Each structure stands twice: as C-alpha cells, then as structure tokens.
C-alpha cells in the first residue's frame, strides 16, 4: 500500500478545536462557537503549534476513533516507520495532547509524551492517576522556549502495560499538576490501541521482558549530578539497544549451539568413554605404583632386618661370654655380703615396724577417745528415751485396760433387745402387724362364710335346674351375686395378708438395722482395743531395742577403754626404743658399706646387672626380628602376583585409553572453530549484559532522584 504526503486535514483540525480551552463554555450540541479576538488568536496559535510539532513526520491516512486518532507515519529524522495513537480531547486546563509512539521495527523503546500549551510556566512533573492508591509520574522532558511552544512531558516506562490497559478500559485518564487536573477523554482509545496493535503486526506491542528487567529492583543506586528526564530516557534507550543486541547475540549463540549439538553429542559420548578409560588407567597406574613402592619398602626392610639379626646374634654371643665372666666375679662376693645385707634388712624392718606402730597408736588414741565420748552421749540419750518410753508404756497399758473393759462390758444381745424395746418404729411395726393379723383373720372368716353360702346357693340352683321348665333366674342371680361377693372378700383377704407381710418386712428391716448398728459399735470398740494393744507392743519393742543398744554400747566402751589404756602405755615405750633402733640400723649399714668397699661388691654388682640386662634385651629382640623377617618374606611372596596382574591390566587399559583418545581428538578439532566463535559470543553477551545493567542503574537513579526519593 503506497504512502502519500498529507497535511493535517479538517478532521484533525476539528479534533483540535474540540479541545476545551480554559474559562471557555461550549454548548453541548453546537458546532460553531464565537470567541473574542484574543481567544481566537490563542486557538490559532495552538493549532499552528500542533501542525508544526509534526513537521518531522510524513503522515499516512490517520484513523479517527471518536476522540482518538491513530496511524502509521514515516519519521523523516530517523527514516523509521512509527505506529502511533494520540488524542487532544483533554479538558481541565491548558490545551494538551497525549501521544503514544511505537517504532514499527521495534528497534526503539515505545514512548508516551504529553504536550501542554501552558506558556513558559511548567511543572517539573505531572502525575497520572493509575488507581485510587497510586500514581505514576510524567517528567518535564523539554520546557517551552516560547509562549506559543508546548512543554513536553515524558512517561518513564514504569507499569507501561498497566497504563495501556487503563487507557483501553477506563472512561477518563486523570493527570494532576500543581494547579490543575487534566481529564483525558478515553472515548475511542480502545479502538485506537487495537489499530496500533495491528500496525505493530498484531502481536504484543510492548517489550514486556525488557520492561520487567529494566524495572527490577536494584539496591545502592548512585546519585546523578544533574538528573533529567532526557538523560533518563536516553539511558532507557541505551539499555534497550543493549537488550536488543544481547537478544540477537543470544539467538546467534543458540543457533550456533544447535549446529554444534550433533557433534557435541558425539563428543560427549567420546569424552565420557575417554574419561572412563582414563580414570580406570589412572586408578590402575596408582595401584601399581603403590604396590611397587610397597614391594621396595618390604625388600629394604627385609635387608635391614637380616643385617640387624646378624649383628644382634653376634653381639649376643659376646654378651653371654661377658655375663659369665661378670657372674663368676659377682656370685662369690654376693655370698660374702649376704650376712651384712640380711642384718641391715632385719634392723630396717624393726625400725619401720616401730615407726608404723607409733603412727598407728597416735592416730588411734584420739579416735578411741572420740568414740567413747560418742557412745557415752548416745547412752545418756538412750536412758532419757527409756524413761520416756516407761511413762508412755504405763499410759498405753491404762489405755488398753480401758478399751478392753469397754469391749467386755458391751453385751451385744442385751443392747439389741434394749434398742428394739425403745425403738418407736419397731413398736409401731409390731402394733400394725397385730392389727393386720386381726383384719386378715376377720377377712378369712368372712370369706369362708361367703364360700359356704355360695355352696348352698349353688345346690339350690342345681336343684331348680333339675326341675323341667322351672324358672331359675332368681337362684342364678343369687349365685352370681354371691360369687362376686366371694371374689371381693378373697381380694380383701389377700390384700390384708400382703399388708401384714409388708409390715413384717418393715419390722425385720428395723431389727437388722439395729443389729448392724450394734455390731458396728462393737467392732469399733474392738478396733480401738486392738490399736491400743499395738501401741503398747510397739512401745515395749522400742524400749527393749534401746536397752539392748545401751548394753551393747557399754560393752564397746569397756573394750575401747582397755585398748586406750594399752595404747597410752605402749606409745611411750615405742618412742623410747626408736633412737636405739636407728643407731643399730646405722651401725649395720656402716658395717655393710665397709665390707662392700673392702671387697669391691658395688662395682661387681653394677657390672653384672648391666651385662644381664644386655643379654635379656638381645634374647627378646632376636626372636622378634626373626618373626618380622618371616612375615616380610611372606608379604613379598604375596605381592609379586598382584604386581604382575596389575601390569597386565594396565597394558590393556592403556590400549583402551589410546583408542578412546583417537576417537575424541577429531571431534574436538572439528568443534574448535565453533568453540572459538562461541567464546567470542559469550564475551560480547557478557559485555552487553554489563552495559544493560549500567544503563538500567543510571535510569533507575535518574527516576528516583526526579521523584525526590533517596
């Protein structure tokens, strides 16, 4: 479809004229208005500015959707096709225009601009009401340079999808400034946005993934020296270009890896085979080296052990000969010294025994004295306890006698008879029984008489019936009447008997209750008597125990007194004997030492002990060395077949490893150019990611500072 250059037609001018100027009232159905000359000049200036603002765009036929217009135009500056949607149906303040611009090839970030013809005065930011709780900012992008020029506001791409959704669905869009509230008509906006979407190819016009990444929260933002909306949008565009380039490079990398995929799969299989073979080869190599090192260590250890064994066996012969010589000298001297040594030992033992006994007696005397004092205090306490127990036993015996007398004088049979005699309920029950017995006897007699009369009437009735055609109704009636009377009297008799039985049961119940009460009282008396007897037995037992303990303590005191008397007598004797024992020991030691020095015994003994120790040590070490040699030789025999098997296995694994490497190397060479390209792409992608992140941080920093946030 061809394009042609067009100017703003009458419909566009009509759209502009429909804008409601400040302080101007318009009739709802009028198409022609009359203004003062000054107002007309304002309108003309506004329309001219609108026309001039689009001189950089080559327009195709726009589509008018009520208050909104949309279309496709060529930007003469960038020579790029622009899909756009705009409206000038904005009331509540100065003339204004809201425009949405989307580059058709999607190589630039979509933008939203608001132009306001409010003269040279311009707010630094306006607020678009997104909901009852939040608003988003329009920042002053380019202030008016002349009275007739517009001030341009730019929308930061925060919640761009939500803004488009709001424009498409709401009735009005509210934009607040410090002095006014602009209401943007959204009549036709949905159709205009649909047309814009078709212009963009029918797909989502916004780069949603980019916007999400761009607005992802970043901590510790830097401060901008001169924050501005132009620099902010420039950083957005810079981030978008980095994003587009990175996306393209990501696709290029993905395509490259797709071409590499078959060879990569083969390489991975070959690499896995090679790694497995190399791992097995390395493991066997390490095992073989370890076994050979072990073999060398065993061989070195065996040689050292054999050399040491030879040396020690030769040394043992010499040591045994030396020991025999030393023993020949030492043994006669030892026999000569034995009487002196034994005499020293005997006198030393006597001195030690005396000192030990002195120490024991010195420790024992205070212990005995303390124990005697303790036993005497205990016996004194026991005497007091026995006296107290005697008093309590006397009282307990009196209590037991009293309780036993209470039991013996309590006659249960007499008590029951007495209580029955004085029981009003029992007497009343007996009286009622007598009355009911009389009533029952009378009822029995009346019943017997009635039955006798009934038999007489029945005989008369039977006699009457025996006479043919005799009227026996009066007899029959008399019989029936009498039978009813008999039944009634029988019922009265039975009732009297039942009442008598009931009265007898009441009397028996009262008797049982009284007997039970008496028995409980007797049991209580017996229980108290038994408790008193138990108390007495316990007190008597405690007294016997105290007396036995007192007697035992007295016996122990006598024994301790005898032991104390002996210790006090013996201790001075022992202490007096110590100096003489020490003198005797000293003389014996001097005699022994003099003899030893005279015959050279100490030197002979030391030489003999050293020679004996050397022989004993060698006799222990030589068998241990022989055992070590035997074990080492056994280990060497075991390790040789292990090494042989490992060498055979290693030879096979080396062949397998080399074959796997032969298959792997051509695949790696084939992938080398692609890997170099891949490495370059990854470097570029990382650089683009850093550039995107840097631009994103600067954008968010500009945005927060423009909002006045820290």
XYZ file of C-alpha atoms in Angstrom:
710
model
C 0.000 0.000 0.000
C 1.554 3.304 -1.079
C 2.132 6.262 1.159
C 1.453 9.891 0.310
C 2.300 13.183 1.907
C -0.679 14.839 3.502
C -1.233 17.816 5.771
C -3.482 17.904 8.766
C -6.991 17.663 7.262
C -10.168 19.194 8.532
C -10.927 16.230 10.798
C -7.594 16.721 12.617
C -8.342 20.439 12.928
C -11.774 19.570 14.230
C -10.187 17.359 16.833
C -8.006 20.241 17.905
C -10.957 22.646 18.017
C -12.909 20.249 20.176
C -10.360 20.790 22.982
C -11.910 22.863 25.673
C -9.843 25.951 26.429
C -9.587 27.368 29.952
C -12.516 29.557 31.024
C -14.482 28.833 27.776
C -18.003 27.382 27.885
C -19.326 25.340 24.966
C -22.857 24.399 24.121
C -23.211 20.639 24.110
C -24.799 20.424 20.604
C -23.223 23.452 18.922
C -20.631 23.091 16.152
C -19.824 26.789 15.838
C -18.510 28.993 18.560
C -17.814 32.658 18.918
C -14.770 33.872 20.759
C -13.178 37.143 21.423
C -10.315 38.118 19.165
C -7.714 37.248 21.786
C -9.181 33.792 22.302
C -9.177 33.115 18.592
C -5.534 34.058 18.409
C -4.837 31.529 21.213
C -6.652 28.815 19.282
C -4.837 29.646 16.083
C -1.511 29.570 17.913
C -2.395 26.205 19.482
C -3.421 24.657 16.118
C -0.356 26.049 14.380
C 1.875 24.630 17.078
C 0.252 21.225 16.683
C 0.821 21.354 12.937
C 4.432 22.441 13.408
C 5.054 19.738 16.022
C 4.533 17.065 13.396
C 6.568 18.574 10.560
C 9.169 15.873 11.136
C 6.589 13.150 10.410
C 5.340 12.204 6.965
C 1.763 11.204 7.595
C -0.266 8.435 6.010
C -4.023 8.457 6.328
C -4.835 8.557 10.070
C -7.729 6.604 11.540
C -10.120 8.612 13.715
C -11.822 6.694 16.541
C -14.080 9.216 18.292
C -11.683 11.305 20.477
C -8.586 9.355 19.478
C -6.541 9.182 16.256
C -4.067 6.500 15.198
C -1.933 5.718 12.215
C 1.381 4.834 10.596
C 3.901 7.547 9.701
C 7.465 7.868 8.498
C 9.795 9.795 10.782
C 11.864 11.946 8.418
C 14.637 12.319 11.026
C 15.182 8.598 11.637
C 13.530 7.356 8.411
C 11.730 4.765 10.584
C 8.047 3.826 10.436
C 6.175 4.913 13.539
C 2.881 3.411 14.758
C 1.135 5.993 16.907
C -2.072 6.833 18.752
C -2.954 10.263 20.142
C -5.706 12.491 21.494
C -6.207 16.202 22.133
C -9.544 15.668 23.879
C -8.128 16.856 27.187
C -10.062 19.177 29.485
C -9.496 20.874 32.818
C -6.507 23.064 31.937
C -4.371 24.334 29.084
C -4.619 22.675 25.643
C -2.722 19.417 25.587
C -2.014 16.333 23.514
C -1.216 12.769 24.666
C 0.704 10.624 22.142
C 1.888 7.007 22.211
C 4.727 6.231 19.739
C 5.887 2.722 18.793
C 8.660 2.155 16.217
C 7.288 -0.452 13.826
C 10.525 -2.419 13.570
C 10.667 -2.499 17.414
C 14.247 -1.195 17.372
C 13.465 1.640 19.761
C 11.673 1.830 23.110
C 7.949 2.759 22.915
C 7.300 6.195 24.403
C 4.411 8.197 25.812
C 4.561 12.006 25.623
C 2.231 14.703 26.854
C 2.433 18.174 25.287
C 0.894 21.048 27.241
C 0.485 24.572 25.829
C 0.649 26.449 29.108
C 3.103 29.150 28.184
C 6.526 29.358 29.715
C 5.347 28.141 33.140
C 5.752 24.373 33.500
C 5.612 21.983 36.465
C 8.697 19.746 36.859
C 6.411 16.698 36.883
C 2.771 15.649 36.491
C 1.040 12.623 38.000
C -1.047 10.088 36.080
C -3.617 8.529 38.404
C -3.254 4.752 37.956
C -5.654 3.780 40.768
C -7.137 5.147 43.951
C -3.918 4.246 45.800
C -1.091 5.092 43.388
C 0.040 7.448 40.610
C 2.919 7.440 38.139
C 4.964 10.444 37.067
C 5.289 12.349 33.789
C 8.623 14.211 33.927
C 9.318 17.509 32.170
C 11.237 16.412 29.086
C 11.507 19.712 27.205
C 10.184 23.033 28.587
C 8.574 25.585 26.228
C 11.080 28.029 24.785
C 8.399 30.461 23.560
C 4.966 31.437 24.839
C 3.309 29.579 21.975
C 5.508 26.444 22.322
C 4.345 23.388 24.281
C 6.079 21.914 27.312
C 6.762 18.225 26.633
C 6.439 15.602 29.384
C 7.796 12.076 29.080
C 6.486 8.949 30.793
C 9.101 6.719 32.425
C 8.422 3.109 31.396
C 7.098 2.164 34.835
C 3.978 -0.033 34.621
C 3.693 0.657 30.853
C 1.376 -2.361 30.319
C -0.866 -1.144 33.166
C -1.013 2.343 31.578
C -2.087 0.922 28.192
C -4.655 -1.292 29.924
C -6.009 1.730 31.819
C -6.222 3.799 28.587
C -8.051 0.954 26.827
C -10.593 0.271 29.586
C -11.272 3.460 31.569
C -13.528 6.388 30.671
C -11.069 9.127 31.569
C -7.397 9.411 32.410
C -6.651 11.855 35.219
C -3.387 13.846 35.110
C -2.636 16.169 38.034
C -0.406 19.220 38.138
C 0.162 21.638 41.000
C -2.626 23.952 39.786
C -4.945 21.856 37.651
C -6.330 18.406 36.977
C -6.420 17.361 33.324
C -9.013 14.832 32.237
C -8.030 12.909 29.112
C -11.042 11.533 27.246
C -10.618 7.839 26.503
C -13.525 7.594 24.067
C -12.225 5.596 21.132
C -8.958 4.762 22.899
C -9.614 1.023 22.804
C -10.111 1.077 19.010
C -7.055 3.295 18.590
C -4.922 0.872 20.587
C -6.299 -2.054 18.581
C -5.324 -0.226 15.398
C -1.871 0.454 16.891
C -1.546 -3.259 17.711
C -2.429 -4.180 14.113
C 0.117 -1.649 12.908
C 2.724 -3.446 15.059
C 1.901 -6.763 13.400
C -0.919 -7.928 15.628
C 1.362 -9.027 18.453
C 2.086 -7.510 21.859
C 3.474 -4.004 21.065
C 5.417 -3.653 24.324
C 8.774 -5.379 25.006
C 7.453 -6.891 28.231
C 10.564 -8.911 29.095
C 12.762 -5.837 28.648
C 10.472 -3.665 30.793
C 10.432 -6.285 33.545
C 14.251 -6.493 33.562
C 14.614 -2.714 33.331
C 12.441 -2.112 36.396
C 13.800 -4.971 38.507
C 14.741 -3.579 41.919
C 18.375 -2.504 42.336
C 19.983 -1.704 45.683
C 22.550 1.056 46.418
C 21.816 3.283 43.425
C 24.387 6.030 42.675
C 23.487 9.733 42.746
C 23.291 11.614 39.442
C 24.885 15.049 39.358
C 22.159 16.533 37.122
C 19.154 14.179 36.951
C 16.897 14.882 33.947
C 14.097 13.213 32.007
C 16.124 13.419 28.749
C 19.081 11.616 30.293
C 16.701 9.130 31.907
C 15.063 8.229 28.537
C 18.488 8.193 26.888
C 19.579 5.575 29.443
C 16.359 3.629 28.761
C 17.145 3.660 25.042
C 20.760 2.689 25.752
C 19.582 -0.214 27.901
C 17.084 -1.225 25.175
C 19.754 -1.239 22.472
C 21.971 -3.394 24.711
C 18.971 -5.642 25.346
C 18.196 -5.979 21.609
C 21.818 -6.669 20.738
C 22.129 -9.197 23.570
C 18.884 -10.879 22.457
C 20.261 -11.117 18.920
C 23.561 -12.489 20.191
C 21.706 -14.945 22.438
C 19.824 -16.203 19.383
C 23.058 -16.369 17.401
C 24.615 -18.354 20.238
C 21.570 -20.620 20.423
C 21.689 -21.219 16.640
C 25.423 -21.894 16.829
C 24.938 -24.393 19.615
C 22.124 -26.013 17.625
C 24.557 -26.607 14.745
C 27.128 -27.879 17.231
C 24.652 -30.134 19.017
C 25.090 -33.349 16.903
C 28.884 -33.127 17.092
C 28.676 -32.146 20.775
C 26.612 -35.242 21.462
C 29.209 -37.404 19.744
C 31.983 -35.554 21.563
C 30.220 -36.008 24.905
C 29.924 -39.746 24.273
C 33.553 -39.964 23.179
C 34.650 -37.776 26.103
C 32.737 -39.949 28.543
C 34.336 -43.083 27.051
C 37.784 -41.464 27.222
C 37.231 -40.198 30.796
C 36.115 -43.651 31.902
C 39.129 -45.273 30.243
C 41.493 -42.617 31.640
C 40.049 -42.964 35.114
C 40.469 -46.752 35.028
C 44.020 -46.385 33.627
C 44.962 -43.819 36.265
C 43.495 -45.929 39.047
C 45.480 -48.997 37.934
C 48.620 -46.861 37.475
C 48.277 -45.548 41.031
C 47.620 -49.039 42.381
C 50.666 -50.450 40.539
C 52.902 -47.621 41.799
C 51.627 -48.161 45.336
C 52.241 -51.925 45.151
C 55.764 -51.435 43.708
C 56.555 -48.901 46.422
C 55.271 -51.364 48.985
C 57.466 -54.084 47.437
C 60.572 -51.844 47.586
C 59.829 -50.922 51.187
C 59.432 -54.606 52.083
C 62.691 -55.505 50.343
C 64.548 -52.669 52.073
C 63.008 -53.635 55.400
C 63.937 -57.306 54.877
C 67.561 -56.459 54.133
C 67.764 -54.169 57.154
C 66.155 -56.815 59.419
C 68.535 -59.552 58.272
C 71.550 -57.281 58.770
C 70.324 -56.345 62.240
C 69.677 -60.025 63.090
C 73.241 -60.984 62.124
C 74.640 -58.152 64.219
C 72.486 -58.982 67.279
C 73.260 -62.726 67.119
C 76.982 -61.966 67.082
C 76.512 -59.431 69.883
C 74.552 -61.992 71.944
C 77.499 -64.453 71.936
C 79.838 -61.735 73.160
C 77.283 -60.510 75.745
C 76.763 -64.027 77.127
C 80.520 -64.535 77.493
C 80.811 -61.184 79.253
C 77.889 -62.069 81.546
C 79.539 -65.359 82.511
C 82.745 -63.531 83.441
C 80.856 -60.892 85.460
C 78.809 -63.580 87.195
C 81.936 -65.537 88.186
C 83.206 -62.425 89.957
C 79.833 -61.305 91.384
C 78.463 -64.568 92.856
C 81.225 -65.160 95.490
C 81.083 -61.550 96.575
C 77.284 -61.738 96.864
C 77.549 -64.759 99.221
C 80.125 -62.949 101.288
C 77.833 -59.890 101.550
C 74.618 -61.780 102.371
C 75.006 -61.715 106.249
C 75.589 -57.952 106.186
C 72.678 -57.318 103.815
C 70.331 -59.513 105.861
C 71.324 -57.776 109.103
C 70.582 -54.343 107.557
C 67.218 -55.575 106.269
C 66.330 -57.042 109.686
C 67.155 -53.865 111.606
C 65.469 -51.652 108.995
C 62.342 -53.779 109.263
C 62.332 -53.461 113.090
C 62.700 -49.666 112.846
C 59.918 -49.374 110.236
C 57.598 -51.588 112.331
C 58.206 -49.388 115.407
C 57.538 -46.178 113.441
C 54.383 -47.601 111.844
C 53.035 -48.724 115.240
C 53.788 -45.291 116.761
C 51.937 -43.625 113.875
C 49.026 -46.040 114.229
C 48.727 -45.506 118.003
C 48.913 -41.713 117.644
C 46.055 -41.830 115.179
C 44.118 -44.470 117.119
C 44.108 -42.779 120.588
C 42.061 -39.693 119.509
C 39.729 -41.980 117.547
C 39.126 -44.169 120.640
C 38.581 -41.145 122.876
C 36.133 -39.642 120.396
C 34.297 -42.940 120.048
C 33.987 -43.389 123.850
C 32.583 -39.860 124.202
C 30.118 -40.524 121.388
C 28.961 -43.814 122.959
C 28.503 -42.172 126.361
C 26.400 -39.391 124.823
C 24.379 -41.993 122.979
C 23.796 -43.997 126.224
C 22.735 -40.841 128.013
C 20.216 -40.163 125.240
C 19.081 -43.776 125.374
C 18.491 -43.513 129.154
C 16.277 -40.487 128.600
C 14.473 -42.297 125.815
C 13.919 -45.388 128.039
C 12.485 -43.232 130.841
C 10.138 -41.570 128.351
C 9.131 -44.964 126.956
C 8.375 -46.236 130.524
C 5.966 -43.364 131.006
C 4.332 -43.908 127.652
C 4.103 -47.693 128.251
C 2.314 -47.076 131.565
C -0.137 -44.756 129.849
C -0.599 -47.246 126.961
C -1.365 -50.079 129.439
C -4.019 -47.919 131.098
C -5.493 -47.111 127.689
C -5.540 -50.812 126.734
C -7.243 -51.796 130.010
C -9.863 -49.112 129.445
C -10.524 -50.220 125.850
C -10.645 -53.892 126.911
C -13.179 -53.064 129.652
C -15.321 -51.199 127.090
C -15.391 -54.325 124.904
C -16.154 -56.760 127.747
C -18.952 -54.700 129.199
C -20.613 -54.188 125.810
C -23.299 -57.026 125.600
C -24.494 -57.043 122.002
C -27.617 -59.196 122.632
C -28.812 -57.060 125.544
C -28.031 -53.875 123.648
C -30.101 -55.081 120.636
C -33.055 -56.042 122.866
C -32.889 -52.707 124.668
C -32.787 -50.695 121.448
C -35.633 -52.721 119.932
C -37.673 -52.126 123.053
C -37.057 -48.373 122.919
C -37.489 -48.093 119.125
C -40.696 -46.250 118.245
C -40.596 -47.505 114.660
C -40.171 -51.115 115.789
C -43.049 -50.840 118.290
C -45.272 -49.221 115.654
C -44.419 -52.009 113.169
C -45.346 -54.703 115.743
C -48.603 -52.939 116.576
C -49.502 -52.671 112.892
C -48.715 -56.381 112.433
C -51.131 -57.268 115.251
C -53.846 -55.070 113.708
C -53.283 -56.555 110.256
C -53.316 -60.121 111.676
C -56.775 -59.403 113.171
C -58.008 -57.880 109.914
C -56.662 -60.854 107.965
C -58.386 -63.297 110.359
C -61.696 -61.462 110.003
C -61.367 -61.372 106.232
C -60.582 -65.089 106.249
C -63.695 -65.879 108.313
C -65.936 -63.682 106.143
C -64.537 -65.329 103.039
C -65.171 -68.811 104.494
C -68.778 -67.906 105.363
C -69.352 -66.461 101.912
C -67.982 -69.605 100.271
C -70.238 -71.757 102.452
C -73.241 -69.626 101.458
C -72.190 -69.875 97.812
C -72.167 -73.685 98.009
C -75.682 -73.640 99.489
C -76.954 -71.326 96.705
C -75.279 -73.452 94.029
C -77.036 -76.577 95.389
C -80.390 -74.709 95.312
C -79.674 -73.538 91.757
C -78.723 -77.063 90.650
C -81.940 -78.430 92.263
C -84.007 -75.814 90.427
C -82.405 -76.616 87.126
C -83.145 -80.283 87.684
C -86.913 -79.488 87.527
C -88.083 -79.203 83.879
C -89.337 -75.808 82.754
C -88.628 -74.363 86.198
C -87.721 -70.623 86.231
C -84.345 -70.457 87.989
C -83.371 -66.864 87.244
C -83.621 -65.712 90.843
C -81.406 -68.597 92.002
C -78.917 -67.928 89.168
C -78.818 -64.238 90.045
C -78.234 -65.063 93.729
C -75.394 -67.446 92.775
C -73.704 -64.798 90.578
C -74.092 -62.149 93.227
C -72.596 -64.431 95.862
C -69.732 -65.386 93.571
C -68.887 -61.694 93.133
C -69.029 -61.280 96.883
C -66.679 -64.281 97.382
C -64.192 -62.831 94.906
C -64.353 -59.435 96.605
C -63.810 -60.980 100.057
C -60.953 -63.116 98.701
C -59.324 -59.979 97.322
C -59.751 -58.218 100.692
C -58.226 -61.207 102.468
C -55.249 -61.306 100.068
C -54.745 -57.566 100.499
C -54.724 -57.934 104.309
C -52.187 -60.778 104.058
C -49.911 -58.709 101.758
C -50.101 -55.708 104.102
C -49.201 -57.977 107.044
C -46.205 -59.363 105.111
C -45.109 -55.799 104.309
C -45.366 -54.793 107.981
C -43.386 -57.904 108.981
C -40.671 -56.943 106.410
C -40.523 -53.423 107.888
C -40.146 -54.878 111.376
C -37.376 -57.214 110.165
C -35.621 -54.352 108.387
C -35.635 -52.278 111.576
C -34.273 -55.238 113.546
C -31.431 -55.755 111.008
C -30.527 -52.049 111.045
C -30.322 -52.041 114.869
C -28.308 -55.278 114.909
C -25.956 -53.857 112.245
C -25.549 -50.605 114.187
C -24.754 -52.513 117.401
C -22.292 -54.750 115.561
C -20.530 -51.696 114.089
C -20.217 -50.139 117.538
C -18.806 -53.410 118.911
C -16.328 -53.622 116.005
C -15.277 -50.028 116.629
C -14.641 -50.791 120.318
C -12.638 -53.903 119.413
C -10.657 -51.923 116.831
C -9.766 -49.260 119.392
C -8.724 -52.007 121.831
C -6.502 -53.622 119.147
C -4.969 -50.226 118.289
C -4.167 -49.658 121.973
C -2.592 -53.146 122.137
C -0.470 -52.404 119.020
C 0.708 -49.089 120.501
C 1.723 -50.874 123.714
C 3.591 -53.603 121.809
C 5.433 -51.001 119.709
C 6.499 -49.010 122.784
C 7.677 -52.150 124.580
C 9.628 -53.219 121.465
C 11.296 -49.804 121.219
C 12.232 -49.952 124.909
C 13.826 -53.400 124.511
C 15.733 -52.178 121.440
C 17.002 -49.088 123.361
C 18.051 -51.253 126.336
C 19.877 -53.711 124.032
C 21.675 -50.846 122.267
C 22.619 -49.305 125.625
C 24.046 -52.628 126.810
C 25.965 -53.076 123.514
C 27.382 -49.551 123.795
C 28.501 -50.154 127.375
C 30.281 -53.338 126.313
C 32.053 -51.493 123.460
C 33.063 -48.696 125.895
C 34.776 -51.246 128.163
C 36.667 -52.750 125.218
C 37.729 -49.293 123.977
C 38.877 -48.279 127.474
C 41.101 -51.365 127.650
C 42.520 -50.617 124.170
C 43.097 -46.956 125.129
C 44.958 -47.939 128.298
C 47.221 -50.298 126.300
C 47.889 -47.595 123.617
C 48.769 -44.951 126.219
C 51.172 -47.356 127.904
C 52.719 -48.748 124.678
C 53.273 -45.431 122.840
C 55.983 -44.016 125.173
C 57.779 -47.362 125.164
C 57.903 -47.425 121.352
C 59.006 -43.792 121.114
C 61.808 -44.507 123.588
C 63.019 -47.517 121.539
C 63.345 -45.602 118.235
C 66.774 -43.964 118.876
C 68.390 -47.304 119.764
C 66.814 -48.965 116.695
C 68.093 -46.145 114.459
C 71.598 -46.445 115.958
C 71.600 -50.206 115.410
C 70.488 -49.752 111.784
C 73.164 -47.147 111.170
C 75.892 -49.390 112.598
C 74.685 -52.298 110.468
C 74.665 -50.141 107.325
C 78.177 -48.873 108.073
C 79.414 -52.422 108.529
C 77.771 -53.457 105.233
C 79.203 -50.487 103.326
C 82.662 -51.060 104.799
C 82.598 -54.691 103.727
C 81.303 -53.792 100.260
C 84.060 -51.229 99.779
C 86.673 -53.646 101.037
C 85.785 -56.403 98.529
C 84.557 -54.167 95.618
C 80.987 -55.562 95.747
C 79.062 -52.485 94.457
C 81.134 -52.257 91.246
C 80.872 -56.008 90.622
C 77.091 -55.913 91.154
C 76.620 -52.962 88.754
C 78.686 -54.657 86.035
C 76.782 -57.910 86.477
C 73.376 -56.185 86.286
C 74.360 -54.284 83.113
C 75.605 -57.467 81.429
C 72.478 -59.367 82.481
C 70.195 -56.605 81.134
C 72.015 -56.581 77.772
C 71.678 -60.355 77.368
C 67.989 -60.271 78.318
C 67.320 -57.454 75.831
C 69.062 -59.280 72.976
C 67.231 -62.513 73.786
C 63.922 -60.649 73.380
C 64.853 -58.664 70.243
C 66.306 -61.557 68.212
C 63.039 -63.650 68.149
C 61.068 -60.511 67.302
C 63.417 -59.798 64.369
C 63.102 -63.376 63.116
C 59.314 -63.082 63.257
C 59.469 -59.795 61.316
C 61.717 -61.351 58.645
C 59.368 -64.317 58.220
C 56.347 -62.028 57.830
C 58.165 -59.722 55.376
C 59.204 -62.678 53.193
C 55.594 -63.894 53.213
C 54.319 -60.437 52.208
C 56.837 -60.256 49.351
C 55.626 -63.609 48.004
C 52.029 -62.386 48.108
C 52.719 -59.054 46.389
C 54.522 -60.403 43.283
C 51.386 -61.931 41.609
C 49.432 -58.775 42.466
C 52.011 -56.624 40.627
C 52.026 -58.986 37.650
C 48.233 -58.857 37.351
C 48.213 -55.044 37.627
C 50.856 -54.735 34.879
C 48.757 -56.952 32.592
C 45.594 -54.928 33.363
C 47.436 -51.632 32.802
C 48.617 -52.754 29.379
C 45.010 -53.446 28.291
C 43.723 -50.194 29.811
C 46.456 -48.183 28.042
C 45.275 -49.572 24.695
C 41.646 -48.755 25.556
C 42.586 -45.212 26.627
C 44.565 -44.557 23.443
C 41.710 -45.854 21.269
C 39.219 -43.574 23.059
C 41.547 -40.582 22.623
C 41.880 -41.366 18.905
C 38.093 -41.100 18.543
C 37.821 -37.958 20.704
C 40.533 -35.781 19.138
C 38.974 -35.420 15.624
C 35.651 -34.364 17.205
C 37.420 -31.762 19.349
C 39.284 -30.422 16.307
C 36.001 -30.212 14.357
C 34.382 -28.229 17.201
C 37.365 -25.911 17.711
C 36.246 -23.143 15.259
C 32.697 -23.187 16.659
C 34.025 -23.019 20.195
C 36.118 -20.001 19.306
C 33.009 -18.311 17.893
C 31.042 -19.375 20.971
C 33.693 -17.886 23.246
C 33.573 -14.603 21.330
C 29.776 -14.523 21.506
C 29.833 -15.173 25.254
C 32.297 -12.317 25.714
C 30.054 -9.971 23.691
C 26.935 -11.147 25.564
C 28.603 -10.572 28.931
C 29.680 -7.071 27.811
C 26.145 -6.266 26.596
C 24.721 -7.552 29.885
C 27.075 -5.237 31.787
C 26.144 -2.308 29.532
C 22.445 -3.072 30.053
C 22.923 -3.264 33.808
C 24.887 0.021 33.854
C 22.218 1.837 31.811
C 19.465 0.312 33.960
C 21.147 1.543 37.167
C 21.536 5.050 35.728
C 17.900 5.044 34.546
C 16.597 3.989 37.988
C 18.881 6.543 39.656
C 17.534 9.360 37.423
C 13.962 8.184 38.052
C 14.264 8.048 41.850
C 16.023 11.419 42.055
C 13.443 13.039 39.766
C 10.771 11.721 42.117
C 12.650 13.205 45.048
C 13.484 9.799 46.550
C 16.813 8.960 48.153
